[in-house]
Every structure is written in structure tokens, then in C-alpha cells.
PDB file of C-alpha atoms and ligand atoms in Angstrom:
ATOM      1  CA  UNK X  13     -22.649  -7.265 -29.569  1.00  0.00           C
ATOM      2  CA  UNK X  14     -20.612  -6.464 -26.482  1.00  0.00           C
ATOM      3  CA  UNK X  15     -21.515  -3.135 -24.874  1.00  0.00           C
ATOM      4  CA  UNK X  16     -18.857  -0.425 -25.026  1.00  0.00           C
ATOM      5  CA  UNK X  17     -17.085  -0.024 -21.684  1.00  0.00           C
ATOM      6  CA  UNK X  18     -17.722   3.155 -19.680  1.00  0.00           C
ATOM      7  CA  UNK X  19     -13.998   3.371 -18.965  1.00  0.00           C
ATOM      8  CA  UNK X  20     -11.136   2.001 -20.983  1.00  0.00           C
ATOM      9  CA  UNK X  21      -7.503   2.362 -19.993  1.00  0.00           C
ATOM     10  CA  UNK X  22      -4.991   1.307 -22.638  1.00  0.00           C
ATOM     11  CA  UNK X  23      -1.233   0.848 -22.186  1.00  0.00           C
ATOM     12  CA  UNK X  24      -1.066   3.336 -19.303  1.00  0.00           C
ATOM     13  CA  UNK X  25       2.415   4.378 -18.209  1.00  0.00           C
ATOM     14  CA  UNK X  26       3.126   6.667 -15.249  1.00  0.00           C
ATOM     15  CA  UNK X  27       6.577   7.372 -13.843  1.00  0.00           C
ATOM     16  CA  UNK X  28       8.007   9.228 -10.878  1.00  0.00           C
ATOM     17  CA  UNK X  29      11.330  10.255 -12.336  1.00  0.00           C
ATOM     18  CA  UNK X  30      12.996   6.961 -13.184  1.00  0.00           C
ATOM     19  CA  UNK X  31      10.532   4.836 -11.209  1.00  0.00           C
ATOM     20  CA  UNK X  32       7.960   3.225 -13.503  1.00  0.00           C
ATOM     21  CA  UNK X  33       5.037   3.018 -11.097  1.00  0.00           C
ATOM     22  CA  UNK X  34       2.505   2.044 -13.796  1.00  0.00           C
ATOM     23  CA  UNK X  35       3.951   0.127 -16.701  1.00  0.00           C
ATOM     24  CA  UNK X  36       1.399  -0.789 -19.355  1.00  0.00           C
ATOM     25  CA  UNK X  37      -1.892  -1.042 -17.435  1.00  0.00           C
ATOM     26  CA  UNK X  38      -4.857  -2.363 -19.453  1.00  0.00           C
ATOM     27  CA  UNK X  39      -8.297  -2.166 -17.915  1.00  0.00           C
ATOM     28  CA  UNK X  40     -11.985  -1.878 -18.787  1.00  0.00           C
ATOM     29  CA  UNK X  41     -14.957  -0.964 -16.642  1.00  0.00           C
ATOM     30  CA  UNK X  42     -18.428  -1.823 -17.954  1.00  0.00           C
ATOM     31  CA  UNK X  43     -21.228   0.632 -17.197  1.00  0.00           C
ATOM     32  CA  UNK X  44     -23.180  -0.448 -14.126  1.00  0.00           C
ATOM     33  CA  UNK X  45     -20.501  -2.746 -12.743  1.00  0.00           C
ATOM     34  CA  UNK X  46     -18.279  -2.817  -9.678  1.00  0.00           C
ATOM     35  CA  UNK X  47     -14.650  -3.350 -10.624  1.00  0.00           C
ATOM     36  CA  UNK X  48     -11.851  -3.848  -8.104  1.00  0.00           C
ATOM     37  CA  UNK X  49      -8.171  -3.281  -8.469  1.00  0.00           C
ATOM     38  CA  UNK X  50      -6.169  -5.283  -5.935  1.00  0.00           C
ATOM     39  CA  UNK X  51      -2.490  -6.012  -5.479  1.00  0.00           C
ATOM     40  CA  UNK X  52       0.361  -5.767  -3.023  1.00  0.00           C
ATOM     41  CA  UNK X  53       1.817  -2.520  -1.668  1.00  0.00           C
ATOM     42  CA  UNK X  54       3.539  -0.518  -4.345  1.00  0.00           C
ATOM     43  CA  UNK X  55       1.814  -2.340  -7.216  1.00  0.00           C
ATOM     44  CA  UNK X  56       0.744   1.013  -8.669  1.00  0.00           C
ATOM     45  CA  UNK X  57      -2.944   1.085  -7.744  1.00  0.00           C
ATOM     46  CA  UNK X  58      -3.070   4.575  -6.235  1.00  0.00           C
ATOM     47  CA  UNK X  59      -0.885   5.918  -9.033  1.00  0.00           C
ATOM     48  CA  UNK X  60      -3.294   4.481 -11.632  1.00  0.00           C
ATOM     49  CA  UNK X  61      -6.319   6.138 -10.005  1.00  0.00           C
ATOM     50  CA  UNK X  62      -4.499   9.449  -9.630  1.00  0.00           C
ATOM     51  CA  UNK X  63      -3.609   9.380 -13.322  1.00  0.00           C
ATOM     52  CA  UNK X  64      -7.219   8.516 -14.179  1.00  0.00           C
ATOM     53  CA  UNK X  65      -8.352  11.675 -12.349  1.00  0.00           C
ATOM     54  CA  UNK X  66      -5.871  13.732 -14.326  1.00  0.00           C
ATOM     55  CA  UNK X  67      -3.820  14.771 -11.297  1.00  0.00           C
ATOM     56  CA  UNK X  68      -0.660  12.942 -12.414  1.00  0.00           C
ATOM     57  CA  UNK X  69       0.687  13.273 -15.957  1.00  0.00           C
ATOM     58  CA  UNK X  70       1.007  10.114 -18.063  1.00  0.00           C
ATOM     59  CA  UNK X  71       4.176   9.092 -19.784  1.00  0.00           C
ATOM     60  CA  UNK X  72       2.117   7.008 -22.199  1.00  0.00           C
ATOM     61  CA  UNK X  73      -1.249   5.439 -22.934  1.00  0.00           C
ATOM     62  CA  UNK X  74      -4.836   6.501 -23.542  1.00  0.00           C
ATOM     63  CA  UNK X  75      -7.901   6.837 -21.312  1.00  0.00           C
ATOM     64  CA  UNK X  76     -11.399   6.709 -22.828  1.00  0.00           C
ATOM     65  CA  UNK X  77     -14.511   7.531 -20.821  1.00  0.00           C
ATOM     66  CA  UNK X  78     -18.127   7.403 -22.018  1.00  0.00           C
ATOM     67  CA  UNK X  79     -16.999   7.020 -25.603  1.00  0.00           C
ATOM     68  CA  UNK X  80     -14.532   9.921 -25.615  1.00  0.00           C
ATOM     69  CA  UNK X  81     -10.797  10.256 -25.215  1.00  0.00           C
ATOM     70  CA  UNK X  82     -10.129  12.120 -21.946  1.00  0.00           C
ATOM     71  CA  UNK X  83      -6.364  11.538 -21.839  1.00  0.00           C
ATOM     72  CA  UNK X  84      -5.551  15.230 -22.078  1.00  0.00           C
ATOM     73  CA  UNK X  85      -8.470  16.689 -20.087  1.00  0.00           C
ATOM     74  CA  UNK X  86      -7.857  18.734 -16.927  1.00  0.00           C
ATOM     75  CA  UNK X  87      -9.001  17.133 -13.648  1.00  0.00           C
ATOM     76  CA  UNK X  88     -11.993  19.443 -13.205  1.00  0.00           C
ATOM     77  CA  UNK X  89     -13.244  18.639 -16.693  1.00  0.00           C
ATOM     78  CA  UNK X  90     -13.091  14.930 -15.858  1.00  0.00           C
ATOM     79  CA  UNK X  91     -15.281  15.603 -12.822  1.00  0.00           C
ATOM     80  CA  UNK X  92     -17.696  17.424 -15.127  1.00  0.00           C
ATOM     81  CA  UNK X  93     -17.734  14.429 -17.458  1.00  0.00           C
ATOM     82  CA  UNK X  94     -18.803  12.232 -14.527  1.00  0.00           C
ATOM     83  CA  UNK X  95     -15.727  10.849 -12.783  1.00  0.00           C
ATOM     84  CA  UNK X  96     -15.572  11.397  -9.010  1.00  0.00           C
ATOM     85  CA  UNK X  97     -12.427  10.404  -7.142  1.00  0.00           C
ATOM     86  CA  UNK X  98     -12.585   9.611  -3.424  1.00  0.00           C
ATOM     87  CA  UNK X  99      -8.881   9.732  -2.590  1.00  0.00           C
ATOM     88  CA  UNK X 100      -6.908   7.641  -0.150  1.00  0.00           C
ATOM     89  CA  UNK X 101      -6.735   8.907   3.439  1.00  0.00           C
ATOM     90  CA  UNK X 102      -9.888  10.892   2.878  1.00  0.00           C
ATOM     91  CA  UNK X 103      -8.565  14.444   2.341  1.00  0.00           C
ATOM     92  CA  UNK X 104     -11.568  16.235   3.764  1.00  0.00           C
ATOM     93  CA  UNK X 105     -11.367  19.845   4.882  1.00  0.00           C
ATOM     94  CA  UNK X 106     -10.991  19.211   8.628  1.00  0.00           C
ATOM     95  CA  UNK X 107     -11.862  22.738   9.748  1.00  0.00           C
ATOM     96  CA  UNK X 108     -15.119  22.808   7.813  1.00  0.00           C
ATOM     97  CA  UNK X 109     -18.426  21.270   8.821  1.00  0.00           C
ATOM     98  CA  UNK X 110     -19.984  18.128   7.400  1.00  0.00           C
ATOM     99  CA  UNK X 111     -22.439  20.248   5.486  1.00  0.00           C
ATOM    100  CA  UNK X 112     -19.743  22.539   4.077  1.00  0.00           C
ATOM    101  CA  UNK X 113     -17.745  19.535   2.910  1.00  0.00           C
ATOM    102  CA  UNK X 114     -20.816  18.185   1.114  1.00  0.00           C
ATOM    103  CA  UNK X 115     -21.466  21.525  -0.557  1.00  0.00           C
ATOM    104  CA  UNK X 116     -17.826  21.590  -1.707  1.00  0.00           C
ATOM    105  CA  UNK X 117     -18.402  18.262  -3.421  1.00  0.00           C
ATOM    106  CA  UNK X 118     -20.982  19.957  -5.632  1.00  0.00           C
ATOM    107  CA  UNK X 119     -18.649  22.761  -6.769  1.00  0.00           C
ATOM    108  CA  UNK X 120     -19.140  21.922 -10.454  1.00  0.00           C
ATOM    109  CA  UNK X 121     -22.921  22.350 -10.153  1.00  0.00           C
ATOM    110  CA  UNK X 122     -25.151  25.405 -10.022  1.00  0.00           C
ATOM    111  CA  UNK X 123     -28.568  23.805  -9.488  1.00  0.00           C
ATOM    112  CA  UNK X 124     -29.133  24.944  -5.898  1.00  0.00           C
ATOM    113  CA  UNK X 125     -32.332  23.010  -5.512  1.00  0.00           C
ATOM    114  CA  UNK X 126     -30.770  19.794  -6.797  1.00  0.00           C
ATOM    115  CA  UNK X 127     -27.787  20.262  -4.494  1.00  0.00           C
ATOM    116  CA  UNK X 128     -30.083  20.573  -1.462  1.00  0.00           C
ATOM    117  CA  UNK X 129     -31.974  17.461  -2.582  1.00  0.00           C
ATOM    118  CA  UNK X 130     -28.719  15.551  -2.901  1.00  0.00           C
ATOM    119  CA  UNK X 131     -27.572  16.654   0.556  1.00  0.00           C
ATOM    120  CA  UNK X 132     -30.825  15.162   1.867  1.00  0.00           C
ATOM    121  CA  UNK X 133     -30.154  11.995  -0.126  1.00  0.00           C
ATOM    122  CA  UNK X 134     -26.649  11.749   1.389  1.00  0.00           C
ATOM    123  CA  UNK X 135     -28.109  11.965   4.882  1.00  0.00           C
ATOM    124  CA  UNK X 136     -30.495   9.151   3.958  1.00  0.00           C
ATOM    125  CA  UNK X 137     -27.574   7.078   2.722  1.00  0.00           C
ATOM    126  CA  UNK X 138     -25.462   7.895   5.820  1.00  0.00           C
ATOM    127  CA  UNK X 139     -27.867   8.896   8.632  1.00  0.00           C
ATOM    128  CA  UNK X 140     -24.987   9.560  11.011  1.00  0.00           C
ATOM    129  CA  UNK X 141     -23.874  12.464   8.821  1.00  0.00           C
ATOM    130  CA  UNK X 142     -27.215  14.126   9.480  1.00  0.00           C
ATOM    131  CA  UNK X 143     -26.631  13.887  13.221  1.00  0.00           C
ATOM    132  CA  UNK X 144     -23.231  15.513  12.726  1.00  0.00           C
ATOM    133  CA  UNK X 145     -24.149  18.173  10.203  1.00  0.00           C
ATOM    134  CA  UNK X 146     -22.528  21.126  11.983  1.00  0.00           C
ATOM    135  CA  UNK X 147     -19.561  19.175  13.351  1.00  0.00           C
ATOM    136  CA  UNK X 148     -16.073  19.864  11.951  1.00  0.00           C
ATOM    137  CA  UNK X 149     -15.007  17.083   9.595  1.00  0.00           C
ATOM    138  CA  UNK X 150     -11.671  16.749  11.398  1.00  0.00           C
ATOM    139  CA  UNK X 151     -13.411  15.654  14.594  1.00  0.00           C
ATOM    140  CA  UNK X 152     -15.386  12.802  12.998  1.00  0.00           C
ATOM    141  CA  UNK X 153     -14.359   9.187  13.605  1.00  0.00           C
ATOM    142  CA  UNK X 154     -12.429   7.393  10.876  1.00  0.00           C
ATOM    143  CA  UNK X 155     -15.524   5.600   9.620  1.00  0.00           C
ATOM    144  CA  UNK X 156     -17.590   8.791   9.650  1.00  0.00           C
ATOM    145  CA  UNK X 157     -14.870  10.604   7.722  1.00  0.00           C
ATOM    146  CA  UNK X 158     -14.885   7.880   5.117  1.00  0.00           C
ATOM    147  CA  UNK X 159     -18.673   8.142   4.795  1.00  0.00           C
ATOM    148  CA  UNK X 160     -18.343  11.891   4.345  1.00  0.00           C
ATOM    149  CA  UNK X 161     -15.614  11.426   1.731  1.00  0.00           C
ATOM    150  CA  UNK X 162     -17.851   9.069  -0.266  1.00  0.00           C
ATOM    151  CA  UNK X 163     -20.852  11.378   0.122  1.00  0.00           C
ATOM    152  CA  UNK X 164     -18.775  14.348  -1.004  1.00  0.00           C
ATOM    153  CA  UNK X 165     -17.735  12.390  -4.097  1.00  0.00           C
ATOM    154  CA  UNK X 166     -21.369  11.578  -4.873  1.00  0.00           C
ATOM    155  CA  UNK X 167     -22.306  15.270  -4.664  1.00  0.00           C
ATOM    156  CA  UNK X 168     -20.899  15.793  -8.164  1.00  0.00           C
ATOM    157  CA  UNK X 169     -23.463  13.226  -9.433  1.00  0.00           C
ATOM    158  CA  UNK X 170     -20.809  10.998 -10.999  1.00  0.00           C
ATOM    159  CA  UNK X 171     -21.476   8.129 -13.368  1.00  0.00           C
ATOM    160  CA  UNK X 172     -18.182   6.590 -12.189  1.00  0.00           C
ATOM    161  CA  UNK X 173     -17.225   6.666  -8.516  1.00  0.00           C
ATOM    162  CA  UNK X 174     -13.529   5.923  -8.029  1.00  0.00           C
ATOM    163  CA  UNK X 175     -12.543   4.923  -4.503  1.00  0.00           C
ATOM    164  CA  UNK X 176      -9.050   4.403  -3.176  1.00  0.00           C
ATOM    165  CA  UNK X 177      -8.979   2.037  -0.177  1.00  0.00           C
ATOM    166  CA  UNK X 178     -12.232   3.223   1.417  1.00  0.00           C
ATOM    167  CA  UNK X 179     -11.927   0.679   4.254  1.00  0.00           C
ATOM    168  CA  UNK X 180      -8.361   1.494   5.238  1.00  0.00           C
ATOM    169  CA  UNK X 181      -7.879   1.653   8.992  1.00  0.00           C
ATOM    170  CA  UNK X 182     -11.519   0.867   9.820  1.00  0.00           C
ATOM    171  CA  UNK X 183     -12.971  -1.713  12.222  1.00  0.00           C
ATOM    172  CA  UNK X 184     -14.403  -4.952  10.751  1.00  0.00           C
ATOM    173  CA  UNK X 185     -17.916  -3.715  11.461  1.00  0.00           C
ATOM    174  CA  UNK X 186     -17.295  -0.387   9.752  1.00  0.00           C
ATOM    175  CA  UNK X 187     -15.671  -2.181   6.798  1.00  0.00           C
ATOM    176  CA  UNK X 188     -18.968  -4.076   6.327  1.00  0.00           C
ATOM    177  CA  UNK X 189     -20.957  -0.836   6.516  1.00  0.00           C
ATOM    178  CA  UNK X 190     -18.787   0.855   3.903  1.00  0.00           C
ATOM    179  CA  UNK X 191     -18.777  -2.113   1.521  1.00  0.00           C
ATOM    180  CA  UNK X 192     -22.567  -2.530   1.870  1.00  0.00           C
ATOM    181  CA  UNK X 193     -22.917   1.125   0.975  1.00  0.00           C
ATOM    182  CA  UNK X 194     -20.702   0.670  -2.062  1.00  0.00           C
ATOM    183  CA  UNK X 195     -23.106  -2.029  -3.225  1.00  0.00           C
ATOM    184  CA  UNK X 196     -26.102   0.183  -2.527  1.00  0.00           C
ATOM    185  CA  UNK X 197     -24.606   3.088  -4.487  1.00  0.00           C
ATOM    186  CA  UNK X 198     -23.936   0.719  -7.383  1.00  0.00           C
ATOM    187  CA  UNK X 199     -27.454  -0.703  -7.298  1.00  0.00           C
ATOM    188  CA  UNK X 200     -28.749   2.860  -7.665  1.00  0.00           C
ATOM    189  CA  UNK X 201     -26.912   3.105 -10.973  1.00  0.00           C
ATOM    190  CA  UNK X 202     -23.408   4.391 -10.269  1.00  0.00           C
ATOM    191  CA  UNK X 203     -20.498   2.449 -11.725  1.00  0.00           C
ATOM    192  CA  UNK X 204     -17.754   1.808  -9.163  1.00  0.00           C
ATOM    193  CA  UNK X 205     -13.999   1.403  -9.493  1.00  0.00           C
ATOM    194  CA  UNK X 206     -12.477   0.356  -6.210  1.00  0.00           C
ATOM    195  CA  UNK X 207      -8.958  -0.133  -4.931  1.00  0.00           C
ATOM    196  CA  UNK X 208      -9.144  -2.459  -1.941  1.00  0.00           C
ATOM    197  CA  UNK X 209      -6.595  -4.062   0.325  1.00  0.00           C
ATOM    198  CA  UNK X 210      -9.205  -6.547   1.550  1.00  0.00           C
ATOM    199  CA  UNK X 211      -8.844  -8.618  -1.611  1.00  0.00           C
ATOM    200  CA  UNK X 212     -11.301 -11.366  -0.683  1.00  0.00           C
ATOM    201  CA  UNK X 213     -14.030  -8.885   0.264  1.00  0.00           C
ATOM    202  CA  UNK X 214     -13.367  -6.956  -2.922  1.00  0.00           C
ATOM    203  CA  UNK X 215     -13.620 -10.101  -5.038  1.00  0.00           C
ATOM    204  CA  UNK X 216     -16.928 -11.046  -3.425  1.00  0.00           C
ATOM    205  CA  UNK X 217     -18.408  -7.634  -4.158  1.00  0.00           C
ATOM    206  CA  UNK X 218     -17.138  -7.117  -7.674  1.00  0.00           C
ATOM    207  CA  UNK X 219     -18.218  -8.038 -11.165  1.00  0.00           C
ATOM    208  CA  UNK X 220     -14.637  -7.963 -12.287  1.00  0.00           C
ATOM    209  CA  UNK X 221     -11.304  -7.991 -10.460  1.00  0.00           C
ATOM    210  CA  UNK X 222      -7.903  -6.913 -11.728  1.00  0.00           C
ATOM    211  CA  UNK X 223      -4.813  -8.020  -9.845  1.00  0.00           C
ATOM    212  CA  UNK X 224      -1.879  -5.669 -10.267  1.00  0.00           C
ATOM    213  CA  UNK X 225       1.788  -6.270  -9.680  1.00  0.00           C
ATOM    214  CA  UNK X 226       4.723  -4.036 -10.578  1.00  0.00           C
ATOM    215  CA  UNK X 227       2.640  -1.567 -12.514  1.00  0.00           C
ATOM    216  CA  UNK X 228       0.622  -3.917 -14.686  1.00  0.00           C
ATOM    217  CA  UNK X 229      -2.279  -6.352 -14.569  1.00  0.00           C
ATOM    218  CA  UNK X 230      -1.067  -9.880 -13.928  1.00  0.00           C
ATOM    219  CA  UNK X 231      -4.468 -11.526 -13.601  1.00  0.00           C
ATOM    220  CA  UNK X 232      -8.144 -10.750 -13.991  1.00  0.00           C
ATOM    221  CA  UNK X 233     -11.313 -12.571 -13.191  1.00  0.00           C
ATOM    222  CA  UNK X 234     -15.064 -12.291 -12.810  1.00  0.00           C
ATOM    223  CA  UNK X 235     -15.825 -11.486  -9.172  1.00  0.00           C
ATOM    224  CA  UNK X 236     -18.821 -13.741  -8.822  1.00  0.00           C
ATOM    225  CA  UNK X 237     -16.871 -16.676 -10.190  1.00  0.00           C
ATOM    226  CA  UNK X 238     -13.573 -16.061  -8.497  1.00  0.00           C
ATOM    227  CA  UNK X 239     -11.531 -19.205  -8.459  1.00  0.00           C
ATOM    228  CA  UNK X 240     -10.598 -20.022  -4.819  1.00  0.00           C
ATOM    229  CA  UNK X 241      -7.219 -21.082  -6.165  1.00  0.00           C
ATOM    230  CA  UNK X 242      -6.745 -17.550  -7.424  1.00  0.00           C
ATOM    231  CA  UNK X 243      -7.418 -16.093  -3.986  1.00  0.00           C
ATOM    232  CA  UNK X 244      -4.945 -18.560  -2.498  1.00  0.00           C
ATOM    233  CA  UNK X 245      -2.337 -17.812  -5.141  1.00  0.00           C
ATOM    234  CA  UNK X 246      -2.849 -14.098  -4.506  1.00  0.00           C
ATOM    235  CA  UNK X 247      -2.052 -14.504  -0.833  1.00  0.00           C
ATOM    236  CA  UNK X 248       0.912 -16.727  -1.593  1.00  0.00           C
ATOM    237  CA  UNK X 249       2.245 -13.919  -3.743  1.00  0.00           C
ATOM    238  CA  UNK X 250       2.100 -16.043  -6.876  1.00  0.00           C
ATOM    239  CA  UNK X 251       0.022 -13.615  -8.903  1.00  0.00           C
TER     240      UNK X 251
HETATM  241  P1  LIG J 509      -0.254   0.880  -1.647  1.00  0.00           P
HETATM  242  O1  LIG J 509      -1.255  -0.189  -1.542  1.00  0.00           O
HETATM  243  O2  LIG J 509       0.955   0.638  -0.769  1.00  0.00           O
HETATM  244  O3  LIG J 509      -0.791   2.274  -1.567  1.00  0.00           O
HETATM  245  P2  LIG J 509      -0.160   1.112  -4.545  1.00  0.00           P
HETATM  246  O4  LIG J 509      -0.438  -0.120  -5.309  1.00  0.00           O
HETATM  247  O5  LIG J 509      -1.252   2.103  -4.420  1.00  0.00           O
HETATM  248  O6  LIG J 509       0.395   0.728  -3.133  1.00  0.00           O
HETATM  249  P3  LIG J 509       1.427   3.283  -5.535  1.00  0.00           P
HETATM  250  O7  LIG J 509       1.192   4.116  -4.335  1.00  0.00           O
HETATM  251  O8  LIG J 509       0.737   3.627  -6.772  1.00  0.00           O
HETATM  252  O9  LIG J 509       1.113   1.758  -5.218  1.00  0.00           O
HETATM  253  O10 LIG J 509       2.995   3.235  -5.809  1.00  0.00           O
HETATM  254  C1  LIG J 509       3.577   2.585  -6.934  1.00  0.00           C
HETATM  255  C2  LIG J 509       5.077   2.795  -6.917  1.00  0.00           C
HETATM  256  O11 LIG J 509       5.395   4.171  -7.144  1.00  0.00           O
HETATM  257  C3  LIG J 509       5.768   2.425  -5.620  1.00  0.00           C
HETATM  258  O12 LIG J 509       6.988   1.818  -5.923  1.00  0.00           O
HETATM  259  C4  LIG J 509       5.971   3.756  -4.924  1.00  0.00           C
HETATM  260  O13 LIG J 509       7.110   3.723  -4.077  1.00  0.00           O
HETATM  261  C5  LIG J 509       6.176   4.687  -6.075  1.00  0.00           C
HETATM  262  N1  LIG J 509       5.690   6.037  -5.766  1.00  0.00           N
HETATM  263  C6  LIG J 509       4.445   6.389  -5.402  1.00  0.00           C
HETATM  264  N2  LIG J 509       4.329   7.707  -5.211  1.00  0.00           N
HETATM  265  C7  LIG J 509       5.558   8.234  -5.479  1.00  0.00           C
HETATM  266  C8  LIG J 509       6.097   9.563  -5.462  1.00  0.00           C
HETATM  267  N3  LIG J 509       5.341  10.626  -5.163  1.00  0.00           N
HETATM  268  N4  LIG J 509       7.401   9.692  -5.774  1.00  0.00           N
HETATM  269  C9  LIG J 509       8.174   8.636  -6.093  1.00  0.00           C
HETATM  270  N5  LIG J 509       7.722   7.365  -6.139  1.00  0.00           N
HETATM  271  C10 LIG J 509       6.435   7.155  -5.825  1.00  0.00           C
END
């Protein structure tokens, strides 16, 4: 039969006072896949991810992860279950070094040896971080900061890496680097949920794409088989 999804979001509702930012979101993420969430500004993408991490309270709906209901779990417990959230605009600790930021990403772990091994693995994934080990995170370039944010997320050894607009504000070349890395991380076994403003790039990379508008999914498709008409309709604002 069909495999159970790693993540399942059912009838999610999130409000800011009277504003219904997420209004009945339905979404599934299969283990091992890359899934993108795209949509215009204000569609509710960031709000959905923030609710998934447990930082924003829901006004309705259920979230299941790895076969269990996590709807009422505290954010830290979700990290322990295997969900790592790389937030929008990076949110690193600017006055701390690259290394210190990586160590912070492993705060839920106590296996010192494993943590050191993973720091080495992060430097292999992003060699530039190794060159900048002692540098304050706040003085890194935008692309380097994004690499560090992703690496910090990976330091909790997540099964699901959730990324909010990892290419925002980056040069075309750096966008390619980041998206290639996303693919590499996925090919090493981590499931990825991505919010991306570069919809076409996201569709190319993903196994499944959800298009959001006004707090709900208005269209979904298999990334590899994305209908060019869908991409066109997306840009015309028709979906
Ligand atoms: P973008 O691509 O512009 O980041 P988004 O799809 O991530 O958009 P959200 O940031 O989730 O959208 O916002 C969804 C809606 O909720 C918008 O109408 C936004 O104005 C509103 N909203 C977001 N954050 C707050 C907040 N803290 N207080 C009140 N309203 C908010």
C-alpha cells in the first residue's frame, strides 16, 4: 500500500487576532522527499511553518509526525522528535562565532563525540564555514549566513529539515549553491520541506509542490511532472 507520510498537516488554522493567516491547510510530506510550499506574499507560508515548529498556537487542526500526533508538543520536543526549522532571515547569533552557532544547533544532544563529528561533516558540506570558524556570524556574507543557518539546523540530526526562503536576498550563483546543497542533504536521507519564492526553481527540485493562496492550498502537483501551464498560471496569479 501507500507508505505513511512522515508529516501530515490536517485542516490547520492559525490566526493573528481576527486575521486568518492559515485557513484549512492540508499537506503531506513523504519520507525521503523534497516538498515545496510556494505562493504569493501573505499566502500564509511562514505562518504555516512557524505553527509546525510549535512556536505559534493553532486555532484548529492536527499535525502528525512520524506516526504520532505532535499538535500539542512544545517546540523543543518537536526538535527532539526530528524536526529542525531554519527560519526566515536566518536568526543566527551575530556576536557568536561560526563554531559556537553550530554547537548551539546541537543543544538537544549530549553525545560530544558525535557533535564534533557532525561539525566536521558540516565543514565538508560547506567548506567556507571551515575557513570562517572563528569569525562572528554577524560578519558573514548573506550566503555564508544562510549556509550556517542550514548547518545549524542539521546539527540536531533532523529527519525533517524545514526551510523558510533559504535563497532570499542571495545572488543567482549563491541561489544555485544553496539549492544544490538542499538536494545533497536530501540525497543523504533527510526529508525537506521548503518555502521558496523562486517557484520555478522550487518546482524543478521538488517531488511535490503545494501552491498556497489566502491561507490554504489551491493547487498541488508532482515536481518532476510540473505542468508548464501551471507555472504560467501561477505567475499570472490564476492559482
Ligand atoms: P511572505 O512570502 O510575504 O513571507 P507568507 O506566505 O509567508 O508571505 P505569512 O507571513 O505567513 O505569509 O503571512 C500570512 C498573513 O498573516 C499575512 O496577511 C500577514 O500580514 C499576516 N501576518 C503575519 N504575521 C503577522 C503578525 N505577527 N501579526 C498580524 N498579522 C500577521
